[in-house]
XYZ file of C-alpha atoms in Angstrom:
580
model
C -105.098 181.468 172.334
C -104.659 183.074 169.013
C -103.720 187.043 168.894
C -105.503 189.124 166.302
C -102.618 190.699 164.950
C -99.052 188.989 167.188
C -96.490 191.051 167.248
C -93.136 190.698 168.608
C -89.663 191.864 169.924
C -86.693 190.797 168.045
C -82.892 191.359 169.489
C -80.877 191.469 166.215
C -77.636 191.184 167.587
C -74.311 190.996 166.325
C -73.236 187.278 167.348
C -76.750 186.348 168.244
C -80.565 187.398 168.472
C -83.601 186.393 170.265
C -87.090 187.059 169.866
C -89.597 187.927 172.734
C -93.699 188.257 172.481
C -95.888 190.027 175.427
C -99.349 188.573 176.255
C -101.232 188.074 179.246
C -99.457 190.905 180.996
C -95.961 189.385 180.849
C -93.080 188.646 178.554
C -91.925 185.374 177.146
C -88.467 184.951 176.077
C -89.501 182.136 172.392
C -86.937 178.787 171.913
C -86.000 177.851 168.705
C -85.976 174.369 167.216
C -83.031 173.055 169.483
C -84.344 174.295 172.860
C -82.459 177.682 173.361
C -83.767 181.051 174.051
C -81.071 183.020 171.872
C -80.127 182.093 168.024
C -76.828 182.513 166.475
C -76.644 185.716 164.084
C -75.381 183.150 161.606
C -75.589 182.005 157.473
C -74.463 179.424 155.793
C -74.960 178.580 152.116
C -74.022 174.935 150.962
C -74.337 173.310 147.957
C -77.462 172.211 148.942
C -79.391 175.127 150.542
C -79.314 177.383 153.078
C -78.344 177.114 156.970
C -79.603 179.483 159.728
C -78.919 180.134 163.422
C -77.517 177.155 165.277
C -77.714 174.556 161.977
C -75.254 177.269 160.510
C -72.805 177.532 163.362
C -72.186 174.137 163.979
C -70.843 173.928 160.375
C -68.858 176.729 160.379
C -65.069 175.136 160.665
C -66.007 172.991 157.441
C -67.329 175.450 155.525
C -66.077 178.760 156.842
C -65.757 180.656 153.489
C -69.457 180.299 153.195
C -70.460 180.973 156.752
C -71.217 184.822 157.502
C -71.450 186.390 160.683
C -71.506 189.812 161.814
C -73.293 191.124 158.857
C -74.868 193.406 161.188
C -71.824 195.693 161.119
C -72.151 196.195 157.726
C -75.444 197.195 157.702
C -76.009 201.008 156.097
C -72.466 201.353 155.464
C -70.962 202.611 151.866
C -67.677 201.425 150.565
C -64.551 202.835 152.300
C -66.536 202.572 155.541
C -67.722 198.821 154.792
C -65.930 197.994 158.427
C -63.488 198.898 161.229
C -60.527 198.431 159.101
C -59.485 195.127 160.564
C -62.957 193.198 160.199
C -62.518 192.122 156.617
C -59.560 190.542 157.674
C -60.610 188.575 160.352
C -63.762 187.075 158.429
C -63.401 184.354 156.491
C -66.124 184.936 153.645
C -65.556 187.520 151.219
C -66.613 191.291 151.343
C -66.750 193.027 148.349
C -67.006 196.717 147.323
C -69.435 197.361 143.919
C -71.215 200.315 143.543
C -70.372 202.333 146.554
C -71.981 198.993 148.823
C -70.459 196.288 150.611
C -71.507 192.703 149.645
C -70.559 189.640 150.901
C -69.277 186.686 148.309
C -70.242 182.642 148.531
C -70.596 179.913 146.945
C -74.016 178.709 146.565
C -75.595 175.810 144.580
C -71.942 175.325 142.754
C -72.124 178.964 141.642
C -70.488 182.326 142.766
C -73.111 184.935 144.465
C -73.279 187.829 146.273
C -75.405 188.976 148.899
C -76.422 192.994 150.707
C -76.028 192.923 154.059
C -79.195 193.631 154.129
C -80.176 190.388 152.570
C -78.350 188.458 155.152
C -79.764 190.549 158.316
C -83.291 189.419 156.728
C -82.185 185.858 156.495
C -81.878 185.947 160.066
C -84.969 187.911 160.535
C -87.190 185.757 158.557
C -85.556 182.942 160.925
C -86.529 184.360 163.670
C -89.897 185.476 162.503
C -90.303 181.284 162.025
C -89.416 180.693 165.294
C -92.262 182.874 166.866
C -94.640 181.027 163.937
C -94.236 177.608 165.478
C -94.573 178.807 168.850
C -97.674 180.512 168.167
C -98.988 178.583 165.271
C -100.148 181.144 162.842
C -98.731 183.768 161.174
C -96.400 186.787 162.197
C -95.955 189.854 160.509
C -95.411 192.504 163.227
C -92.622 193.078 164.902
C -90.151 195.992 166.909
C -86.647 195.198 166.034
C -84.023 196.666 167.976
C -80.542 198.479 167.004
C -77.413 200.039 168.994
C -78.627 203.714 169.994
C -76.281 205.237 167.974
C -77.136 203.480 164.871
C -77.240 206.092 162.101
C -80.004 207.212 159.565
C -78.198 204.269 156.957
C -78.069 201.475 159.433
C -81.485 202.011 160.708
C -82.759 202.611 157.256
C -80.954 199.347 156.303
C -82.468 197.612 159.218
C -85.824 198.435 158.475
C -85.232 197.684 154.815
C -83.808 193.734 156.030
C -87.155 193.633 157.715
C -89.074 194.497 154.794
C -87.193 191.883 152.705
C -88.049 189.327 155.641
C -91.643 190.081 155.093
C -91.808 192.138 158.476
C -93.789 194.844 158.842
C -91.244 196.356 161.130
C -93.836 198.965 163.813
C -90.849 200.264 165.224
C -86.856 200.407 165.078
C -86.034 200.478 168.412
C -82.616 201.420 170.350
C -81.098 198.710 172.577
C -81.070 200.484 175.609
C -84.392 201.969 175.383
C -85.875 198.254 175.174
C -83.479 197.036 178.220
C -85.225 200.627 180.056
C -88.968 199.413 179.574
C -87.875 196.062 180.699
C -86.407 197.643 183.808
C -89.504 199.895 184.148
C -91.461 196.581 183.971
C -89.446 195.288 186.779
C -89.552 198.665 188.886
C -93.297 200.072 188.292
C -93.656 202.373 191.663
C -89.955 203.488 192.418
C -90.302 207.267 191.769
C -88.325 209.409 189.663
C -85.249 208.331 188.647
C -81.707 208.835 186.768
C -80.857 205.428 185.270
C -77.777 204.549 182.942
C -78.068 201.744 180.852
C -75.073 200.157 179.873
C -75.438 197.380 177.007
C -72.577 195.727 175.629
C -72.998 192.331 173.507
C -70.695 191.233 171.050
C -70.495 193.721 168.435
C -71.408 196.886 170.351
C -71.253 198.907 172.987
C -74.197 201.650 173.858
C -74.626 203.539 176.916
C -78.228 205.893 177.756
C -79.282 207.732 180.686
C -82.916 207.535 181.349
C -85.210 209.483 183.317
C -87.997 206.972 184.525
C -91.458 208.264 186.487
C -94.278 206.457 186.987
C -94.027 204.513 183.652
C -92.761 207.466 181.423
C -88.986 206.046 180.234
C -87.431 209.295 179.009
C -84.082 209.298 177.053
C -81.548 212.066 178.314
C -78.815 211.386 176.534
C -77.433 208.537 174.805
C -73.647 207.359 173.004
C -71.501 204.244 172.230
C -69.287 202.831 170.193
C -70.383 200.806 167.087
C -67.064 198.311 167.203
C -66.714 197.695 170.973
C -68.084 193.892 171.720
C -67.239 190.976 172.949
C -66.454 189.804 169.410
C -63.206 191.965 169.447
C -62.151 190.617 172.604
C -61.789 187.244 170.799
C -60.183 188.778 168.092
C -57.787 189.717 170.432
C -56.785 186.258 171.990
C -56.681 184.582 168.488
C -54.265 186.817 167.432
C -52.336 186.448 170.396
C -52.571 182.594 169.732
C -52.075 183.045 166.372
C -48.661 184.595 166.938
C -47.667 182.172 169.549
C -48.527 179.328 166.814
C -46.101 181.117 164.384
C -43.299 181.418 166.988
C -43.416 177.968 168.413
C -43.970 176.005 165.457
C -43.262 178.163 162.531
C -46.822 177.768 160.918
C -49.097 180.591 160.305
C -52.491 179.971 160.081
C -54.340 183.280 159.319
C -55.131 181.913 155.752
C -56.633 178.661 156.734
C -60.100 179.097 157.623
C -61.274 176.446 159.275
C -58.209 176.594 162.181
C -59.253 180.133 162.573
C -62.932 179.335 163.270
C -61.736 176.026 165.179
C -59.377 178.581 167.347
C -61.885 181.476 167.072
C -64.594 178.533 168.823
C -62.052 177.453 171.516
C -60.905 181.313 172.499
C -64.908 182.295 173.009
C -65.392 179.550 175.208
C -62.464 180.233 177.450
C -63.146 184.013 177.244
C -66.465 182.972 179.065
C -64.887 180.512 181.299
C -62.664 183.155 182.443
C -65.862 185.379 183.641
C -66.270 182.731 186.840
C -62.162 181.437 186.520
C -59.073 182.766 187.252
C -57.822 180.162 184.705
C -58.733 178.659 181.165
C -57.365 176.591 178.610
C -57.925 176.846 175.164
C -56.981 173.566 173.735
C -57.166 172.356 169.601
C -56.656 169.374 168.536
C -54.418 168.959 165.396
C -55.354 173.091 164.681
C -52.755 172.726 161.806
C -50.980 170.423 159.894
C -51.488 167.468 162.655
C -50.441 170.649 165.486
C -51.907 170.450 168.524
C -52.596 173.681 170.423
C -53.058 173.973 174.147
C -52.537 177.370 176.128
C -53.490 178.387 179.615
C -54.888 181.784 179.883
C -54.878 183.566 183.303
C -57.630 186.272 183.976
C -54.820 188.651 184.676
C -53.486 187.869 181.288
C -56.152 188.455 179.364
C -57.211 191.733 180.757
C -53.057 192.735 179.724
C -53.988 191.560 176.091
C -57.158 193.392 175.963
C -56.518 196.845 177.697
C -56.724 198.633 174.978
C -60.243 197.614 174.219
C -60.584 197.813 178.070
C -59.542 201.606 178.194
C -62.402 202.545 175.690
C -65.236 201.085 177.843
C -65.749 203.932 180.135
C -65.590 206.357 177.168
C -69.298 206.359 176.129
C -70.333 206.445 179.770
C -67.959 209.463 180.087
C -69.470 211.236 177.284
C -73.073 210.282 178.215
C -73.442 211.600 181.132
C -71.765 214.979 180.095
C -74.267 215.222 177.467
C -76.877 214.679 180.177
C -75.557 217.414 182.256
C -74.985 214.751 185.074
C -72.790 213.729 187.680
C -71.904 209.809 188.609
C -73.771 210.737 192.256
C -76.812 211.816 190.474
C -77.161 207.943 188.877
C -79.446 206.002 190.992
C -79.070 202.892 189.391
C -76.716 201.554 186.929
C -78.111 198.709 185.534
C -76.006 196.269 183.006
C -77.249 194.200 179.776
C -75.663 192.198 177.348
C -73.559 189.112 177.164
C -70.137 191.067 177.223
C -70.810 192.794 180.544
C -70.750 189.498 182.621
C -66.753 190.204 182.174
C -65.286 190.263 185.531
C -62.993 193.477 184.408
C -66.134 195.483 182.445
C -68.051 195.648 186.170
C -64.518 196.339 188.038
C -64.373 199.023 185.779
C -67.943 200.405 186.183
C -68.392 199.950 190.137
C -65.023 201.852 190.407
C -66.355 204.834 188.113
C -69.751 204.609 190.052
C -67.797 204.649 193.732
C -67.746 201.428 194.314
C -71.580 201.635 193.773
C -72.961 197.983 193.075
C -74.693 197.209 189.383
C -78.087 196.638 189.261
C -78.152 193.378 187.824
C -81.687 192.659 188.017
C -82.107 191.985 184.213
C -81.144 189.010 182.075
C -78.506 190.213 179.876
C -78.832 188.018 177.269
C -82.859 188.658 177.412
C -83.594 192.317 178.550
C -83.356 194.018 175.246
C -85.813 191.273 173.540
C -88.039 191.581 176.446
C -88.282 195.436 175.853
C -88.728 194.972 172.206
C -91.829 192.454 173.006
C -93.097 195.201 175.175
C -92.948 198.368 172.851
C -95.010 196.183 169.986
C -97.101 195.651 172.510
C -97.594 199.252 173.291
C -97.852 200.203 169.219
C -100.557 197.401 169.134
C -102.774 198.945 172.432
C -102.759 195.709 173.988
C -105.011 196.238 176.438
C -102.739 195.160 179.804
C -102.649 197.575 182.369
C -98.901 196.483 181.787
C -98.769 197.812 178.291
C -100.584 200.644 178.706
C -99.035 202.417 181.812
C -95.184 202.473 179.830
C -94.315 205.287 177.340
C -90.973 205.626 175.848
C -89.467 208.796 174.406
C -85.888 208.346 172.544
C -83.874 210.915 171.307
C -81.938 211.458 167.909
C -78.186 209.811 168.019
C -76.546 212.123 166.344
C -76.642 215.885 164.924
C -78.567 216.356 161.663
C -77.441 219.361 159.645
C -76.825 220.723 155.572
C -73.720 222.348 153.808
C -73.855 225.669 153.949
C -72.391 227.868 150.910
C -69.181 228.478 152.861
C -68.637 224.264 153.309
C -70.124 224.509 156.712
C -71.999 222.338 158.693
C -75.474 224.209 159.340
C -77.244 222.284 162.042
C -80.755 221.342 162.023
C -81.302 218.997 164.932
C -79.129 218.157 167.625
C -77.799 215.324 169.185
C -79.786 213.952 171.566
C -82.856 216.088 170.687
C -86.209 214.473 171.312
C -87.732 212.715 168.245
C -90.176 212.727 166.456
C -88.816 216.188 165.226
C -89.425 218.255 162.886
C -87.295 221.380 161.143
C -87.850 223.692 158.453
C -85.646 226.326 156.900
C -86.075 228.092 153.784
C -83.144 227.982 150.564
C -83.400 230.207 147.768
C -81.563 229.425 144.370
C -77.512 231.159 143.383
C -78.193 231.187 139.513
C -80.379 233.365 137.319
C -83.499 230.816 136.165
C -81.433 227.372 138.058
C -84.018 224.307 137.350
C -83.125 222.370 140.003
C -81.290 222.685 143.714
C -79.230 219.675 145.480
C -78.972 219.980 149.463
C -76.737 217.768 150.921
C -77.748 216.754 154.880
C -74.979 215.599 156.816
C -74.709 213.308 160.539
C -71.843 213.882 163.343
C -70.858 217.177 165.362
C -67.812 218.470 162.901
C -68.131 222.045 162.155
C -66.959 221.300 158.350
C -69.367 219.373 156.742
C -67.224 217.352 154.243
C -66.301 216.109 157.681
C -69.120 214.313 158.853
C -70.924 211.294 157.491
C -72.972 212.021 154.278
C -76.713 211.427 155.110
C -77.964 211.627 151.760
C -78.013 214.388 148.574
C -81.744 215.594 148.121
C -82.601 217.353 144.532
C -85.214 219.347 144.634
C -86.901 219.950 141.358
C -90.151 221.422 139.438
C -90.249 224.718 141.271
C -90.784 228.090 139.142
C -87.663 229.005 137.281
C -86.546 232.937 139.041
C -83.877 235.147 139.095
C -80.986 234.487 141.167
C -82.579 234.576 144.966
C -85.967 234.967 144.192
C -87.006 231.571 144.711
C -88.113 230.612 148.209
C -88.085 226.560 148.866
C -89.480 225.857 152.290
C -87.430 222.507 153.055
C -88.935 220.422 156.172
C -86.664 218.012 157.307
C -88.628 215.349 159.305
C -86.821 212.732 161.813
C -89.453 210.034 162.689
C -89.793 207.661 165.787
C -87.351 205.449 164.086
C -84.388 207.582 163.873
C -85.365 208.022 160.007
C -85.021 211.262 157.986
C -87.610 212.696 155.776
C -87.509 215.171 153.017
C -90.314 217.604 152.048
C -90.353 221.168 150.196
C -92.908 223.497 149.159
C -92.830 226.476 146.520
C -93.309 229.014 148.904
C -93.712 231.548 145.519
C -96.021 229.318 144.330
C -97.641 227.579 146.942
C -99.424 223.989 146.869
C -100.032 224.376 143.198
C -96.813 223.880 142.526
C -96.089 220.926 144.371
C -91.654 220.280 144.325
C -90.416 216.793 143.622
C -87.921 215.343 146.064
C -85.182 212.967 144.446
C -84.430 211.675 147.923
C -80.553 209.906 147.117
C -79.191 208.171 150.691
C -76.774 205.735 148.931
C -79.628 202.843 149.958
C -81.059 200.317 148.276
C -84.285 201.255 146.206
C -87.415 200.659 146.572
C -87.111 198.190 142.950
C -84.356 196.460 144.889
C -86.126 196.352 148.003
C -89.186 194.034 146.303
C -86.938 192.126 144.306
C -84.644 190.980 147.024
C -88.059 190.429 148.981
C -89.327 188.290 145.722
C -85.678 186.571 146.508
C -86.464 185.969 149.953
C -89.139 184.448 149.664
C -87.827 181.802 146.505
C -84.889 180.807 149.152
C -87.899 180.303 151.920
C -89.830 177.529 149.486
C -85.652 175.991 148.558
C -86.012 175.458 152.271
C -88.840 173.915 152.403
C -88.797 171.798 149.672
C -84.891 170.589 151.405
C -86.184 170.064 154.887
C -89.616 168.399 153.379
C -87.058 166.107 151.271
C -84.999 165.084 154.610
C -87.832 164.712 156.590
C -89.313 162.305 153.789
C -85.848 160.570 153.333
C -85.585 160.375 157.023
C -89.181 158.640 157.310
C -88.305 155.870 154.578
C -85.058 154.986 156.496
C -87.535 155.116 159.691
C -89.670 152.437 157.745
C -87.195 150.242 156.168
C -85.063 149.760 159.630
C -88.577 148.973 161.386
C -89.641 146.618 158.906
C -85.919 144.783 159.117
C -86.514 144.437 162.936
C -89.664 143.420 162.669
C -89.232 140.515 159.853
C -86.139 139.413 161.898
C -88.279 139.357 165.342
C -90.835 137.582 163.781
C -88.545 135.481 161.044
C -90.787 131.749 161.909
C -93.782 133.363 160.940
C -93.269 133.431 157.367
C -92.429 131.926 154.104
C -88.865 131.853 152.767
C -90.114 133.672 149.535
C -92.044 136.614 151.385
C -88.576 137.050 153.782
C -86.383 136.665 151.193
C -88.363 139.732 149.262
C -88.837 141.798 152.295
C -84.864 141.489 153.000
C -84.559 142.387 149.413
C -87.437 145.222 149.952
C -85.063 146.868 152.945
C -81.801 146.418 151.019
C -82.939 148.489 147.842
C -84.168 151.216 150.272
C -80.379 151.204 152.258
C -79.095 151.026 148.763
C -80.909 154.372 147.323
C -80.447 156.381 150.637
């Protein structure tokens, strides 16, 4: 049956996303257009249109340079901290720095473009916001998207903004591990009180979050991570090994050739995930380079050498987690693991033996847990009316410390780390200059005492309160964190009162809201392009159809007619051959 108003979960993940809806009391997980439950976080432009999801990936070794993935890590983040540092290098499209913003470079229609990362993310939103359209047949605008918990203000402000672009109406941005929680609280309804830690890692990210769940109530203690820990760098890590053993054997290098690297990148994924149920796997290319063949057994023991550097970090967030929580590994009751990256052999060695040998709850599908949640928090923000829905509350927590610059360069906090949000604080500022027309605050994120040494939130100018001597005006600044992670700015004339109301020039180095509705007016142009493309094929696709029926058909039944009227049907067929 049709839903009133559908809304629904999406996974935006880093390698790939999926999209879950809740009705009738229980989740389902929505296939795309080839069958599968999870879509590649993938987009590729050609010189005809655009590609999405799997369409996109199965391209990507011909047309590599034009092929972005990962976009994700991007997201919110100015120029100098575009990436980890060795990210640009390993893509094979573009990144760009102008105007303090990364943007990624293709070639599109014949012509040179560039693209936010924002307008990618809500390539693959609006994708996914398709898929759930054919499954339900009518339109979706709703939906709870989810991000790693320690996504800053930027990225979730970015996020939101890719959704807006998409044409979602985005109820809720939603951290990872508080989605895979309600989908564990839907699995465990009457267990008690409990301390749970969620680890999620999937293939750009790592997040870890203890939980305190009672009777429905899924309570965030604490939560940390580490935004460039995923299976994607494990990869990275056995194509450069490869990569150098290519060089050494055969004298080639072939770190500027882009379609080996995605053919190699392809082959080391798969044997990465072989290796989860293997002791050995062999990645094997055929003519990688210059005619080169390239065929290497891995060992399990092998890889974890390559990797134990990346290894070593794992247990860092958990470390740091449940310090933060004020908790000890016996106090855990149930460790439960999500995402794709975790079904590594060495990641679960490595958290059973922190634990005390304690076995993982494994209850959850990792590739569909955080989706699941998603589905179930829009369900919750639309009062759907299941006993289900109704009985599950979440309450997150802010990722990390909020705070100003103080006169003296310090950081002056405001909320802390893993504070309950919504929140709200206020503090008053007064003016340093005889009659000063204007006063800039800038709010910082991270736990340095120096604030030039955290992450730059955002400069907010405050402006149109009376002019005063040095000190005498009084600006009552709220500072207001929302459900979302989001920060708000407001002030007030405290002098003055309401009838002086004091403007806000809220500056976050995002994109405004100008270039929010004309990347949305974008959006929606390169929607109809694919429409008009795929209604093309489909039509070109039809006429083929027809003319290879009609050939059969005047060959199976060649006695029945004239010479003239088979001779022009023959010539009918070959003029449609001839124009395909």
């Amino acid at each position: 049956p049709a839903l009133s108003r559908p809304a629904v979960g999406i996974d935006l993940g880093t390698t790939k996303s999926c999209v879950g809806l809740f009705r009738d009391g229980r989740v389902e997980i929505l296939s795309n257009r080839q069958g599968l439950r999870s879509t590649p976080s993938c987009v590729a432009f050609t010189e005809s249109g655009r590609l999405l999801g799997e369409e996109a990936k199965s391209q990507a070794a011909l047309n590599s340079p034009n092929t972005v993935f990962g976009a994700k890590r991007l997201l919110g983040r100015v120029s100098g901290a575009a990436a980890a540092p060795q990210d640009p290098h390993r893509w094979p499209f573009l990144v760009l720095q102008a105007e303090g913003d990364a943007r990624v470079q293709v070639s599109y229609k014949g012509a040179e473009k560039s693209f936010f990362p924002e307008e990618i993310v809500a390539m693959i939103l609006g994708h996914l916001k398709e898929v759930a359209e054919e499954h339900l047949g009518q339109a979706v605008t709703h939906a709870v998207v989810t991000v790693p918990a320690h996504f800053n203000d930027s990225q979730r402000q970015a996020t939101r903004d890719a959704g807006v672009i998409a044409g979602i109406n985005v109820l809720r941005i939603l951290n990872e591990t508080t989605a895979a929680a309600l989908a564990y609280s839907l699995h465990h309804p009457d267990n008690g009180e409990r301390n749970v830690l969620i680890f999620d890692m999937g293939g750009g990210a790592l997040s870890a979050s203890v939980f305190s769940i009672d009777k429905g109530v899924v309570e965030v203690k604490a939560t940390a991570g580490d935004s460039h820990l995923g299976g994607d760098d494990f990869d990275n890590c056995l194509v450069s090994f490869l990569m150098e053993e290519f060089l050494k054997k055969h004298r080639e290098n072939i770190s500027h050739d882009g379609r080996a690297v995605w053919r190699l990148r392809t082959a080391c994924e798969a044997a990465k995930r072989a290796l989860s149920s293997c002791q050995k796997a062999t990645v094997s290319v055929d003519c990688l380079y210059r005619g080169i063949d390239l065929q290497a057994d891995i060992t399990r023991a092998q890889f974890e050498h390559l990797c134990a550097k990346l290894f070593q970090r794992v247990l860092r967030p958990v470390e740091r987690v449940l310090r933060d929580a004020k908790l000890s590994q016996s106090q855990i009751d149930d460790v439960v693991v999500v995402g794709a990256s975790t079904r590594m052999p060495r990641i679960r060695e490595l958290l059973q033996d922190f634990f005390g040998g304690r076995p993982l709850n494994q209850c959850l599908n990792a590739d569909e847990a955080v989706a699941s949640g998603a589905a179930v928090q829009a369900a919750i923000l639309l009062e759907d009316r299941s006993d289900v829905a109704r009985n599950l509350l979440a309450l997150d927590v802010a990722s990390v410390s909020l705070g100003v610059e103080a006169s003296t360069g310090k950081m002056h906090g405001l909320v802390k780390r893993n504070a309950a949000i919504p929140t709200v604080a206020t503090r008053t500022f007064t003016t340093l200059h005889d009659h000063q027309p204007d006063l800039l605050i800038r709010t910082y994120e991270g736990e340095r005492s120096i604030a030039k040494e955290n992450h730059l939130l955002g400069r907010f100018l405050l402006k149109g309160f009376s002019p005063a001597p040095r000190g005498m005006s009084l600006l009552e600044v709220t500072f207001y964190i929302d459900a979302d992670g989001i920060l708000s700015v407001f002030a007030l004339d405290k002098i003055m009162g309401s009838a002086n109301p004091v403007i806000v020039d809220a500056r976050k180095g995002r994109l405004s809201k100008e270039q929010i509705l004309r990347l949305a007016e974008e959006h929606e142009k390169y929607r109809a392009e694919d429409r008009a493309q795929k209604w093309k094929l489909a039509t070109k696709n039809y006429l083929q159809s027809c003319a290879f029926s009609v050939k059969r058909t005047s060959e199976d039944i060649l006695n029945y007619f004239t010479l003239q009227a088979k001779k022009k049907m023959v010539e009918k067929c070959q003029q449609a051959f001839s124009w395909l």
